[in-house]
């Protein structure tokens, strides 16, 4: 199960991603908004809880720039949220950072690119090895807060 959420800026992009990737067999837990104006930290919080509870393996968050969502999501221990706008970074944040949430900007990216990036994010595996050691160091920083 993949969690997906957006603020009012990202409704159209969220629908496009659900439509495109459902065809490929992905199941989505849609955490809103469906169009009502809302505050992006509230959506990020709901989505991060679903990922951290193990109800969803990964999450996708969309706001105007993707930046607010990524700042909010990265406040949660255990969430590694990546702002994605190109295929190289999207692939490598999965391979090297084991990112569990991707954030995208609905006012900076087209829906076609967003669907392609979401597919890359959801299908690229973490490489482990030396990258796990670096993630453990991030976790250690979280534990010190
Ligand atoms: C909402 O207008 C906008 O501020 C939000 O979507 C996002 O871009 C924040 O980072």
PDB file of C-alpha atoms and ligand atoms in Angstrom:
ATOM      1  CA  UNK A   1       0.000   0.000   0.000  1.00  0.00           C
ATOM      2  CA  UNK A   2       1.277   3.456  -0.943  1.00  0.00           C
ATOM      3  CA  UNK A   3       0.132   6.527   0.994  1.00  0.00           C
ATOM      4  CA  UNK A   4      -0.495   9.646  -1.056  1.00  0.00           C
ATOM      5  CA  UNK A   5      -1.523  13.119   0.029  1.00  0.00           C
ATOM      6  CA  UNK A   6      -1.550  16.683  -1.202  1.00  0.00           C
ATOM      7  CA  UNK A   7      -2.701  20.165  -0.336  1.00  0.00           C
ATOM      8  CA  UNK A   8      -5.055  22.165  -2.561  1.00  0.00           C
ATOM      9  CA  UNK A   9      -2.189  22.894  -5.004  1.00  0.00           C
ATOM     10  CA  UNK A  10      -1.596  19.217  -5.729  1.00  0.00           C
ATOM     11  CA  UNK A  11      -5.036  17.708  -6.296  1.00  0.00           C
ATOM     12  CA  UNK A  12      -4.734  17.297 -10.058  1.00  0.00           C
ATOM     13  CA  UNK A  13      -1.230  15.807  -9.819  1.00  0.00           C
ATOM     14  CA  UNK A  14      -2.308  13.394  -7.087  1.00  0.00           C
ATOM     15  CA  UNK A  15      -5.216  12.162  -9.232  1.00  0.00           C
ATOM     16  CA  UNK A  16      -2.896  11.712 -12.238  1.00  0.00           C
ATOM     17  CA  UNK A  17      -0.449   9.617 -10.199  1.00  0.00           C
ATOM     18  CA  UNK A  18      -3.177   7.414  -8.705  1.00  0.00           C
ATOM     19  CA  UNK A  19      -4.686   6.859 -12.161  1.00  0.00           C
ATOM     20  CA  UNK A  20      -1.376   6.089 -13.881  1.00  0.00           C
ATOM     21  CA  UNK A  21       0.110   3.822 -11.238  1.00  0.00           C
ATOM     22  CA  UNK A  22      -3.060   1.942 -10.248  1.00  0.00           C
ATOM     23  CA  UNK A  23      -2.972   0.482 -13.759  1.00  0.00           C
ATOM     24  CA  UNK A  24       0.473  -0.909 -12.897  1.00  0.00           C
ATOM     25  CA  UNK A  25      -0.903  -2.640  -9.824  1.00  0.00           C
ATOM     26  CA  UNK A  26      -0.079  -0.170  -7.042  1.00  0.00           C
ATOM     27  CA  UNK A  27      -2.703   0.334  -4.315  1.00  0.00           C
ATOM     28  CA  UNK A  28      -3.081   3.799  -2.822  1.00  0.00           C
ATOM     29  CA  UNK A  29      -4.324   5.085   0.505  1.00  0.00           C
ATOM     30  CA  UNK A  30      -5.535   8.580  -0.425  1.00  0.00           C
ATOM     31  CA  UNK A  31      -5.162  10.911   2.550  1.00  0.00           C
ATOM     32  CA  UNK A  32      -6.648  13.970   0.839  1.00  0.00           C
ATOM     33  CA  UNK A  33      -7.173  16.747   0.249  1.00  0.00           C
ATOM     34  CA  UNK A  34      -9.798  16.256  -2.412  1.00  0.00           C
ATOM     35  CA  UNK A  35      -9.885  19.967  -3.219  1.00  0.00           C
ATOM     36  CA  UNK A  36     -10.693  21.770  -0.001  1.00  0.00           C
ATOM     37  CA  UNK A  37      -7.975  24.290   0.919  1.00  0.00           C
ATOM     38  CA  UNK A  38      -5.840  22.820   3.688  1.00  0.00           C
ATOM     39  CA  UNK A  39      -2.496  23.233   5.437  1.00  0.00           C
ATOM     40  CA  UNK A  40       0.230  20.968   4.057  1.00  0.00           C
ATOM     41  CA  UNK A  41       1.794  20.100   7.470  1.00  0.00           C
ATOM     42  CA  UNK A  42      -1.495  18.421   8.506  1.00  0.00           C
ATOM     43  CA  UNK A  43      -1.420  16.175   5.433  1.00  0.00           C
ATOM     44  CA  UNK A  44       2.286  15.406   5.883  1.00  0.00           C
ATOM     45  CA  UNK A  45       1.638  14.423   9.497  1.00  0.00           C
ATOM     46  CA  UNK A  46      -1.203  12.036   8.586  1.00  0.00           C
ATOM     47  CA  UNK A  47       0.845  10.400   5.854  1.00  0.00           C
ATOM     48  CA  UNK A  48       3.982  10.000   7.977  1.00  0.00           C
ATOM     49  CA  UNK A  49       1.951   8.298  10.703  1.00  0.00           C
ATOM     50  CA  UNK A  50       0.679   5.735   8.164  1.00  0.00           C
ATOM     51  CA  UNK A  51       4.222   5.032   6.927  1.00  0.00           C
ATOM     52  CA  UNK A  52       5.738   4.837  10.423  1.00  0.00           C
ATOM     53  CA  UNK A  53       2.893   2.573  11.613  1.00  0.00           C
ATOM     54  CA  UNK A  54       3.742   0.171   8.799  1.00  0.00           C
ATOM     55  CA  UNK A  55       0.346   0.542   7.134  1.00  0.00           C
ATOM     56  CA  UNK A  56       1.996   1.904   3.984  1.00  0.00           C
ATOM     57  CA  UNK A  57       5.428   0.992   2.690  1.00  0.00           C
ATOM     58  CA  UNK A  58       6.094   4.411   1.139  1.00  0.00           C
ATOM     59  CA  UNK A  59       4.438   7.808   0.751  1.00  0.00           C
ATOM     60  CA  UNK A  60       4.018  10.480  -1.889  1.00  0.00           C
ATOM     61  CA  UNK A  61       3.361  14.098  -0.856  1.00  0.00           C
ATOM     62  CA  UNK A  62       2.505  16.969  -3.200  1.00  0.00           C
ATOM     63  CA  UNK A  63       2.198  20.682  -2.536  1.00  0.00           C
ATOM     64  CA  UNK A  64       2.914  23.768  -4.636  1.00  0.00           C
ATOM     65  CA  UNK A  65       6.684  23.375  -4.564  1.00  0.00           C
ATOM     66  CA  UNK A  66       7.067  20.108  -2.638  1.00  0.00           C
ATOM     67  CA  UNK A  67       9.312  22.016  -0.240  1.00  0.00           C
ATOM     68  CA  UNK A  68       6.810  22.583   2.578  1.00  0.00           C
ATOM     69  CA  UNK A  69       5.806  18.923   2.510  1.00  0.00           C
ATOM     70  CA  UNK A  70       9.438  17.787   2.615  1.00  0.00           C
ATOM     71  CA  UNK A  71      10.296  20.091   5.527  1.00  0.00           C
ATOM     72  CA  UNK A  72       7.259  18.862   7.484  1.00  0.00           C
ATOM     73  CA  UNK A  73       7.779  15.162   6.689  1.00  0.00           C
ATOM     74  CA  UNK A  74      11.441  15.231   7.682  1.00  0.00           C
ATOM     75  CA  UNK A  75      10.459  16.282  11.218  1.00  0.00           C
ATOM     76  CA  UNK A  76       9.287  12.708  11.846  1.00  0.00           C
ATOM     77  CA  UNK A  77      11.835  10.235  13.196  1.00  0.00           C
ATOM     78  CA  UNK A  78      12.242   7.436  10.686  1.00  0.00           C
ATOM     79  CA  UNK A  79      10.965   9.428   7.736  1.00  0.00           C
ATOM     80  CA  UNK A  80      13.459  10.158   4.976  1.00  0.00           C
ATOM     81  CA  UNK A  81      11.603  12.481   2.629  1.00  0.00           C
ATOM     82  CA  UNK A  82      13.166  13.484  -0.688  1.00  0.00           C
ATOM     83  CA  UNK A  83      12.133  16.419  -2.836  1.00  0.00           C
ATOM     84  CA  UNK A  84      12.129  14.895  -6.323  1.00  0.00           C
ATOM     85  CA  UNK A  85      12.233  16.814  -9.595  1.00  0.00           C
ATOM     86  CA  UNK A  86      14.443  14.700 -11.873  1.00  0.00           C
ATOM     87  CA  UNK A  87      14.894  11.005 -12.609  1.00  0.00           C
ATOM     88  CA  UNK A  88      18.543  10.720 -11.490  1.00  0.00           C
ATOM     89  CA  UNK A  89      17.905  12.131  -8.010  1.00  0.00           C
ATOM     90  CA  UNK A  90      14.715  10.118  -7.653  1.00  0.00           C
ATOM     91  CA  UNK A  91      16.496   6.855  -8.499  1.00  0.00           C
ATOM     92  CA  UNK A  92      19.482   7.583  -6.283  1.00  0.00           C
ATOM     93  CA  UNK A  93      17.486   8.725  -3.277  1.00  0.00           C
ATOM     94  CA  UNK A  94      15.969   5.244  -3.269  1.00  0.00           C
ATOM     95  CA  UNK A  95      19.277   3.450  -3.939  1.00  0.00           C
ATOM     96  CA  UNK A  96      21.421   5.439  -1.507  1.00  0.00           C
ATOM     97  CA  UNK A  97      19.113   7.148   1.027  1.00  0.00           C
ATOM     98  CA  UNK A  98      16.379   4.497   1.204  1.00  0.00           C
ATOM     99  CA  UNK A  99      13.911   7.387   1.147  1.00  0.00           C
ATOM    100  CA  UNK A 100      10.459   6.325   2.239  1.00  0.00           C
ATOM    101  CA  UNK A 101       8.597   9.485   1.215  1.00  0.00           C
ATOM    102  CA  UNK A 102       8.867  11.454  -2.024  1.00  0.00           C
ATOM    103  CA  UNK A 103       7.708  15.051  -2.313  1.00  0.00           C
ATOM    104  CA  UNK A 104       6.901  16.844  -5.539  1.00  0.00           C
ATOM    105  CA  UNK A 105       5.847  20.322  -6.562  1.00  0.00           C
ATOM    106  CA  UNK A 106       2.610  20.629  -8.498  1.00  0.00           C
ATOM    107  CA  UNK A 107       3.515  24.166  -9.540  1.00  0.00           C
ATOM    108  CA  UNK A 108       7.011  23.212 -10.687  1.00  0.00           C
ATOM    109  CA  UNK A 109       6.504  19.867 -12.464  1.00  0.00           C
ATOM    110  CA  UNK A 110       4.120  18.604 -15.119  1.00  0.00           C
ATOM    111  CA  UNK A 111       1.832  15.668 -14.305  1.00  0.00           C
ATOM    112  CA  UNK A 112       3.546  13.434 -16.892  1.00  0.00           C
ATOM    113  CA  UNK A 113       6.963  13.884 -15.289  1.00  0.00           C
ATOM    114  CA  UNK A 114       5.486  13.455 -11.799  1.00  0.00           C
ATOM    115  CA  UNK A 115       3.958  10.093 -12.799  1.00  0.00           C
ATOM    116  CA  UNK A 116       7.283   8.943 -14.253  1.00  0.00           C
ATOM    117  CA  UNK A 117       9.185  10.008 -11.123  1.00  0.00           C
ATOM    118  CA  UNK A 118       6.639   8.291  -8.884  1.00  0.00           C
ATOM    119  CA  UNK A 119       7.117   5.069 -10.849  1.00  0.00           C
ATOM    120  CA  UNK A 120      10.902   5.299 -10.480  1.00  0.00           C
ATOM    121  CA  UNK A 121      10.542   5.966  -6.747  1.00  0.00           C
ATOM    122  CA  UNK A 122       8.210   3.030  -6.203  1.00  0.00           C
ATOM    123  CA  UNK A 123      10.195   0.504  -8.240  1.00  0.00           C
ATOM    124  CA  UNK A 124      13.832   1.286  -7.321  1.00  0.00           C
ATOM    125  CA  UNK A 125      15.401  -0.815  -4.566  1.00  0.00           C
ATOM    126  CA  UNK A 126      17.711   0.354  -1.792  1.00  0.00           C
ATOM    127  CA  UNK A 127      21.315  -0.820  -2.341  1.00  0.00           C
ATOM    128  CA  UNK A 128      22.166  -1.333   1.344  1.00  0.00           C
ATOM    129  CA  UNK A 129      25.836  -1.944   2.214  1.00  0.00           C
ATOM    130  CA  UNK A 130      27.753   1.261   2.939  1.00  0.00           C
ATOM    131  CA  UNK A 131      24.573   3.252   2.442  1.00  0.00           C
ATOM    132  CA  UNK A 132      22.945   1.490   5.395  1.00  0.00           C
ATOM    133  CA  UNK A 133      25.812   2.693   7.598  1.00  0.00           C
ATOM    134  CA  UNK A 134      25.087   6.277   6.548  1.00  0.00           C
ATOM    135  CA  UNK A 135      21.385   5.882   7.258  1.00  0.00           C
ATOM    136  CA  UNK A 136      22.287   4.493  10.675  1.00  0.00           C
ATOM    137  CA  UNK A 137      24.231   7.713  11.258  1.00  0.00           C
ATOM    138  CA  UNK A 138      21.133   9.753  10.356  1.00  0.00           C
ATOM    139  CA  UNK A 139      19.107   7.638  12.788  1.00  0.00           C
ATOM    140  CA  UNK A 140      21.723   8.309  15.468  1.00  0.00           C
ATOM    141  CA  UNK A 141      21.314  12.052  14.886  1.00  0.00           C
ATOM    142  CA  UNK A 142      17.539  11.655  15.293  1.00  0.00           C
ATOM    143  CA  UNK A 143      18.053   9.808  18.572  1.00  0.00           C
ATOM    144  CA  UNK A 144      20.164  12.689  19.920  1.00  0.00           C
ATOM    145  CA  UNK A 145      17.393  15.280  19.382  1.00  0.00           C
TER     146      UNK A 145
HETATM  147  C1  LIG B   1       0.131  26.694  -0.806  1.00  0.00           C
HETATM  148  O1  LIG B   1      -0.267  27.851  -1.433  1.00  0.00           O
HETATM  149  C2  LIG B   1       1.643  26.538  -0.888  1.00  0.00           C
HETATM  150  O2  LIG B   1       2.252  27.364   0.034  1.00  0.00           O
HETATM  151  C3  LIG B   1       2.024  25.099  -0.642  1.00  0.00           C
HETATM  152  O3  LIG B   1       1.378  24.306  -1.577  1.00  0.00           O
HETATM  153  C4  LIG B   1       3.475  24.729  -0.754  1.00  0.00           C
HETATM  154  O4  LIG B   1       4.037  25.183  -1.936  1.00  0.00           O
HETATM  155  C5  LIG B   1       4.342  24.988   0.382  1.00  0.00           C
HETATM  156  O5  LIG B   1       5.526  24.603   0.404  1.00  0.00           O
END
